[in-house]
mmCIF file of C-alpha atoms in Angstrom:
data_model
loop_
_atom_site.group_PDB
_atom_site.id
_atom_site.type_symbol
_atom_site.label_atom_id
_atom_site.label_comp_id
_atom_site.label_asym_id
_atom_site.label_seq_id
_atom_site.Cartn_x
_atom_site.Cartn_y
_atom_site.Cartn_z
ATOM 1 C CA ALA A 1 0.000 0.000 0.000
ATOM 2 C CA GLN A 2 1.153 3.541 -0.635
ATOM 3 C CA SER A 3 2.301 5.219 2.537
ATOM 4 C CA VAL A 4 4.605 7.617 4.301
ATOM 5 C CA THR A 5 6.309 6.261 7.386
ATOM 6 C CA GLN A 6 8.276 7.857 10.156
ATOM 7 C CA PRO A 7 9.624 4.930 12.163
ATOM 8 C CA ASP A 8 10.421 6.923 15.280
ATOM 9 C CA ILE A 9 7.433 8.110 17.290
ATOM 10 C CA HIS A 10 9.506 9.945 19.882
ATOM 11 C CA ILE A 11 13.176 10.891 19.965
ATOM 12 C CA THR A 12 15.057 12.530 22.812
ATOM 13 C CA VAL A 13 18.427 14.188 22.258
ATOM 14 C CA SER A 14 20.647 16.420 24.334
ATOM 15 C CA GLU A 15 21.079 20.028 23.355
ATOM 16 C CA GLY A 16 24.070 20.352 21.065
ATOM 17 C CA ALA A 17 23.834 16.775 19.849
ATOM 18 C CA SER A 18 23.192 15.861 16.236
ATOM 19 C CA LEU A 19 19.778 14.798 15.016
ATOM 20 C CA GLU A 20 18.411 12.582 12.292
ATOM 21 C CA LEU A 21 14.696 11.997 11.746
ATOM 22 C CA ARG A 22 13.764 9.248 9.365
ATOM 23 C CA CYS A 23 11.130 9.300 6.641
ATOM 24 C CA ASN A 24 10.331 6.631 4.086
ATOM 25 C CA TYR A 25 7.694 6.539 1.395
ATOM 26 C CA SER A 26 6.320 3.827 -0.794
ATOM 27 C CA TYR A 27 5.093 5.169 -4.104
ATOM 28 C CA GLY A 28 5.800 4.134 -7.615
ATOM 29 C CA ALA A 29 7.187 7.477 -8.677
ATOM 30 C CA THR A 30 9.259 10.043 -6.840
ATOM 31 C CA PRO A 31 6.896 12.430 -5.137
ATOM 32 C CA TYR A 32 7.549 15.967 -4.022
ATOM 33 C CA LEU A 33 8.909 15.706 -0.479
ATOM 34 C CA PHE A 34 8.527 18.053 2.456
ATOM 35 C CA TRP A 35 9.391 18.370 6.111
ATOM 36 C CA TYR A 36 7.159 20.410 8.384
ATOM 37 C CA VAL A 37 7.531 21.297 12.049
ATOM 38 C CA GLN A 38 4.678 21.879 14.439
ATOM 39 C CA SER A 39 5.151 23.510 17.826
ATOM 40 C CA PRO A 40 2.534 22.826 20.514
ATOM 41 C CA GLY A 41 -0.781 24.463 19.688
ATOM 42 C CA GLN A 42 0.512 25.858 16.413
ATOM 43 C CA GLY A 43 0.064 25.229 12.730
ATOM 44 C CA LEU A 44 2.752 23.691 10.571
ATOM 45 C CA GLN A 45 5.823 25.495 9.319
ATOM 46 C CA LEU A 46 7.724 24.348 6.258
ATOM 47 C CA LEU A 47 11.352 23.446 6.986
ATOM 48 C CA LEU A 48 12.409 22.368 3.517
ATOM 49 C CA LYS A 49 11.263 20.659 0.349
ATOM 50 C CA TYR A 50 12.631 18.538 -2.455
ATOM 51 C CA PHE A 51 11.330 18.571 -6.001
ATOM 52 C CA SER A 52 14.273 17.549 -8.146
ATOM 53 C CA GLY A 53 17.966 18.181 -8.674
ATOM 54 C CA ASP A 54 20.486 18.213 -5.842
ATOM 55 C CA THR A 55 19.487 15.486 -3.405
ATOM 56 C CA LEU A 56 20.798 17.390 -0.382
ATOM 57 C CA VAL A 57 18.379 20.142 0.485
ATOM 58 C CA GLN A 58 19.028 22.985 2.886
ATOM 59 C CA GLY A 59 16.197 24.406 4.938
ATOM 60 C CA ILE A 60 15.509 26.937 7.624
ATOM 61 C CA LYS A 61 16.748 26.808 11.207
ATOM 62 C CA GLY A 62 19.870 24.871 10.207
ATOM 63 C CA PHE A 63 18.017 21.775 8.995
ATOM 64 C CA GLU A 64 18.904 19.762 5.930
ATOM 65 C CA ALA A 65 17.490 16.646 4.344
ATOM 66 C CA GLU A 66 18.836 14.123 1.902
ATOM 67 C CA PHE A 67 16.756 12.342 -0.693
ATOM 68 C CA LYS A 68 17.894 8.797 -1.432
ATOM 69 C CA ARG A 69 15.948 7.290 -4.278
ATOM 70 C CA SER A 70 17.353 3.789 -3.778
ATOM 71 C CA GLN A 71 16.069 3.757 -0.204
ATOM 72 C CA SER A 72 12.886 5.787 -0.820
ATOM 73 C CA SER A 73 13.968 7.944 2.067
ATOM 74 C CA PHE A 74 14.077 11.639 2.871
ATOM 75 C CA ASN A 75 15.754 11.921 6.260
ATOM 76 C CA LEU A 76 15.976 15.196 8.122
ATOM 77 C CA ARG A 77 19.204 16.179 9.861
ATOM 78 C CA LYS A 78 20.610 18.893 12.035
ATOM 79 C CA PRO A 79 24.227 18.933 13.262
ATOM 80 C CA SER A 80 23.521 20.623 16.601
ATOM 81 C CA VAL A 81 20.093 20.691 18.189
ATOM 82 C CA HIS A 82 18.824 23.678 20.152
ATOM 83 C CA TRP A 83 16.251 23.510 22.949
ATOM 84 C CA SER A 84 13.833 25.478 20.755
ATOM 85 C CA ASP A 85 13.810 22.607 18.243
ATOM 86 C CA ALA A 86 11.593 20.563 20.547
ATOM 87 C CA ALA A 87 8.435 20.016 18.494
ATOM 88 C CA GLU A 88 6.600 17.530 16.301
ATOM 89 C CA TYR A 89 8.100 16.902 12.876
ATOM 90 C CA PHE A 90 6.100 15.695 9.909
ATOM 91 C CA CYS A 91 7.341 14.302 6.659
ATOM 92 C CA ALA A 92 4.901 14.812 3.789
ATOM 93 C CA VAL A 93 4.590 13.967 0.139
ATOM 94 C CA ALA A 94 2.677 15.605 -2.667
ATOM 95 C CA LEU A 95 1.947 13.404 -5.600
ATOM 96 C CA ASP A 96 1.512 14.463 -9.170
ATOM 97 C CA ASN A 97 -1.587 12.393 -9.148
ATOM 98 C CA TYR A 98 -5.079 13.813 -8.988
ATOM 99 C CA GLY A 99 -6.267 11.140 -6.627
ATOM 100 C CA GLN A 100 -3.647 11.469 -3.904
ATOM 101 C CA ASN A 101 -2.639 15.055 -3.276
ATOM 102 C CA PHE A 102 -0.970 15.569 0.057
ATOM 103 C CA VAL A 103 -0.096 12.786 2.491
ATOM 104 C CA PHE A 104 1.544 13.206 5.884
ATOM 105 C CA GLY A 105 3.593 10.766 7.869
ATOM 106 C CA PRO A 106 2.530 10.056 11.462
ATOM 107 C CA GLY A 107 5.044 12.490 12.908
ATOM 108 C CA THR A 108 8.061 12.266 15.207
ATOM 109 C CA ARG A 109 8.059 14.096 18.501
ATOM 110 C CA LEU A 110 11.424 15.564 19.408
ATOM 111 C CA SER A 111 12.367 16.274 23.007
ATOM 112 C CA VAL A 112 15.557 18.142 23.828
ATOM 113 C CA LEU A 113 17.402 17.679 27.115
ATOM 114 C CA PRO A 114 19.290 20.657 28.542
ATOM 115 C CA LYS B 1 2.157 39.759 3.612
ATOM 116 C CA ALA B 2 -0.487 38.204 5.840
ATOM 117 C CA GLY B 3 -0.382 34.471 6.342
ATOM 118 C CA VAL B 4 -3.208 31.989 6.274
ATOM 119 C CA THR B 5 -5.911 33.084 8.685
ATOM 120 C CA GLN B 6 -8.354 30.720 10.280
ATOM 121 C CA THR B 7 -11.399 31.607 12.342
ATOM 122 C CA PRO B 8 -12.505 30.865 14.920
ATOM 123 C CA ARG B 9 -9.404 29.631 16.716
ATOM 124 C CA TYR B 10 -11.304 27.776 19.417
ATOM 125 C CA LEU B 11 -14.865 26.581 19.676
ATOM 126 C CA ILE B 12 -16.986 24.134 21.590
ATOM 127 C CA LYS B 13 -20.053 22.459 20.105
ATOM 128 C CA THR B 14 -22.433 19.789 21.277
ATOM 129 C CA ARG B 15 -23.157 16.519 19.530
ATOM 130 C CA GLY B 16 -25.601 16.854 16.688
ATOM 131 C CA GLN B 17 -24.831 20.494 15.987
ATOM 132 C CA GLN B 18 -23.111 21.731 12.888
ATOM 133 C CA VAL B 19 -20.059 23.959 12.608
ATOM 134 C CA THR B 20 -18.549 26.190 9.943
ATOM 135 C CA LEU B 21 -14.863 27.048 9.912
ATOM 136 C CA SER B 22 -13.360 29.786 7.810
ATOM 137 C CA CYS B 23 -10.009 30.130 6.089
ATOM 138 C CA SER B 24 -8.508 33.145 4.344
ATOM 139 C CA PRO B 25 -5.534 32.144 2.188
ATOM 140 C CA ILE B 26 -2.413 34.133 1.521
ATOM 141 C CA SER B 27 -3.121 36.859 -0.999
ATOM 142 C CA GLY B 28 -2.775 35.502 -4.525
ATOM 143 C CA HIS B 29 -3.065 31.879 -3.510
ATOM 144 C CA ARG B 30 -5.828 30.010 -5.305
ATOM 145 C CA SER B 31 -5.589 26.610 -3.665
ATOM 146 C CA VAL B 32 -6.971 25.953 -0.223
ATOM 147 C CA SER B 33 -6.766 22.561 1.428
ATOM 148 C CA TRP B 34 -8.138 21.358 4.727
ATOM 149 C CA TYR B 35 -6.744 18.824 7.174
ATOM 150 C CA GLN B 36 -7.907 17.200 10.369
ATOM 151 C CA GLN B 37 -5.388 16.479 13.108
ATOM 152 C CA THR B 38 -6.182 14.159 16.006
ATOM 153 C CA PRO B 39 -3.902 12.297 18.425
ATOM 154 C CA GLY B 40 -5.166 8.952 17.178
ATOM 155 C CA GLN B 41 -5.260 9.484 13.423
ATOM 156 C CA GLY B 42 -2.583 12.105 12.948
ATOM 157 C CA LEU B 43 -2.850 14.549 10.087
ATOM 158 C CA GLN B 44 -5.388 13.614 7.460
ATOM 159 C CA PHE B 45 -6.288 15.333 4.238
ATOM 160 C CA LEU B 46 -9.922 16.441 4.054
ATOM 161 C CA PHE B 47 -10.262 18.183 0.707
ATOM 162 C CA GLU B 48 -8.750 20.726 -1.628
ATOM 163 C CA TYR B 49 -10.326 23.594 -3.498
ATOM 164 C CA PHE B 50 -8.775 25.359 -6.422
ATOM 165 C CA SER B 51 -10.500 28.157 -8.290
ATOM 166 C CA GLU B 52 -13.776 27.434 -6.498
ATOM 167 C CA THR B 53 -13.755 23.768 -7.515
ATOM 168 C CA GLN B 54 -13.209 20.817 -5.258
ATOM 169 C CA ARG B 55 -10.289 18.914 -6.734
ATOM 170 C CA ASN B 56 -10.194 15.998 -4.408
ATOM 171 C CA LYS B 57 -11.598 14.718 -1.174
ATOM 172 C CA GLY B 58 -10.053 12.514 1.492
ATOM 173 C CA ASN B 59 -11.670 9.549 3.140
ATOM 174 C CA PHE B 60 -14.213 11.381 5.277
ATOM 175 C CA PRO B 61 -17.995 10.983 5.477
ATOM 176 C CA GLY B 62 -20.372 13.293 3.667
ATOM 177 C CA ARG B 63 -20.943 15.246 6.885
ATOM 178 C CA PHE B 64 -17.707 17.033 6.024
ATOM 179 C CA SER B 65 -18.096 19.532 3.224
ATOM 180 C CA GLY B 66 -16.524 22.694 2.017
ATOM 181 C CA ARG B 67 -16.612 25.447 -0.513
ATOM 182 C CA GLN B 68 -14.420 28.157 -1.927
ATOM 183 C CA PHE B 69 -15.456 31.640 -2.896
ATOM 184 C CA SER B 70 -14.326 33.771 -5.813
ATOM 185 C CA ASN B 71 -11.829 35.587 -3.565
ATOM 186 C CA SER B 72 -10.300 32.167 -2.700
ATOM 187 C CA ARG B 73 -11.542 32.249 0.865
ATOM 188 C CA SER B 74 -12.816 28.866 1.949
ATOM 189 C CA GLU B 75 -15.192 27.431 4.474
ATOM 190 C CA MET B 76 -15.591 23.928 5.724
ATOM 191 C CA ASN B 77 -18.707 22.629 7.369
ATOM 192 C CA VAL B 78 -19.276 19.630 9.555
ATOM 193 C CA SER B 79 -22.873 18.617 10.161
ATOM 194 C CA THR B 80 -24.320 16.354 12.834
ATOM 195 C CA LEU B 81 -21.199 16.595 14.954
ATOM 196 C CA GLU B 82 -19.869 13.533 16.727
ATOM 197 C CA LEU B 83 -17.510 13.339 19.674
ATOM 198 C CA GLY B 84 -14.857 11.936 17.356
ATOM 199 C CA ASP B 85 -14.881 15.128 15.309
ATOM 200 C CA SER B 86 -13.020 16.889 18.093
ATOM 201 C CA ALA B 87 -9.763 17.872 16.467
ATOM 202 C CA LEU B 88 -7.510 20.610 15.233
ATOM 203 C CA TYR B 89 -8.627 21.606 11.753
ATOM 204 C CA LEU B 90 -5.851 23.071 9.672
ATOM 205 C CA CYS B 91 -6.201 25.062 6.523
ATOM 206 C CA ALA B 92 -3.384 25.580 4.059
ATOM 207 C CA SER B 93 -2.993 27.635 0.931
ATOM 208 C CA SER B 94 -0.731 27.528 -2.093
ATOM 209 C CA LEU B 95 -0.373 29.319 -5.392
ATOM 210 C CA GLY B 96 -1.318 26.377 -7.520
ATOM 211 C CA PRO B 97 -3.045 23.076 -6.887
ATOM 212 C CA LEU B 98 -1.429 20.565 -4.556
ATOM 213 C CA SER B 99 -0.554 18.284 -7.428
ATOM 214 C CA SER B 100 1.743 20.985 -8.840
ATOM 215 C CA GLY B 101 4.055 20.628 -5.857
ATOM 216 C CA ASN B 102 3.718 24.263 -4.836
ATOM 217 C CA THR B 103 4.688 24.954 -1.270
ATOM 218 C CA ILE B 104 1.690 25.004 1.008
ATOM 219 C CA TYR B 105 1.460 27.349 3.959
ATOM 220 C CA PHE B 106 -0.563 26.441 7.004
ATOM 221 C CA GLY B 107 -2.731 28.496 9.263
ATOM 222 C CA GLU B 108 -2.708 28.205 13.038
ATOM 223 C CA GLY B 109 -5.766 25.952 12.983
ATOM 224 C CA SER B 110 -9.198 25.868 14.559
ATOM 225 C CA TRP B 111 -9.561 23.787 17.696
ATOM 226 C CA LEU B 112 -12.957 22.130 17.750
ATOM 227 C CA THR B 113 -14.209 20.374 20.846
ATOM 228 C CA VAL B 114 -17.438 18.396 20.638
ATOM 229 C CA VAL B 115 -19.120 17.642 23.948
#
């Protein structure tokens, strides 16, 4: 079945440590790929997106993500986490397919230890 | 440039009532999409409107409906509310339709509690 998965429900890291959030998708074609962040009680903010071209994408707040076609993955990374990064992170795909539109992964909650 | 604006931000309804939520997209954006977010189901796509036409609808019952006006503002309506409809309803806008891959921008959401 077509899906977007984020294997980690909750991740806890220490401030200053590196971070990697995983995202995998299962679709026949390469979709447009996004990472969004949601702070408590807030809407979603776009961190970065991948459409085509360079597979390493830079985003806001020091985040980057790498698209790996062979692994159907689009993992989000940050070299040094700040306490303000604590939030829920959603991977999403948009499909060039009238019947699918926008699909979100289940989300990964990030906690940051001081 | 103003972002996506959703009203009301918070509301409480009783079972069986109906509710209408409003969304004003970013100026110039013609696509508005709606999402439901609950702890159990996560973020789910409700429907998308582009140029006043519904382009697609997610897997929700007919109690959930929407419309888009000529100024791109959108409303969604939920009739005969059930306790399970309690959720954060998010609206998002983009320049073109979702299938074009345009970046979508989210509003702060409307928190609906059904009692």
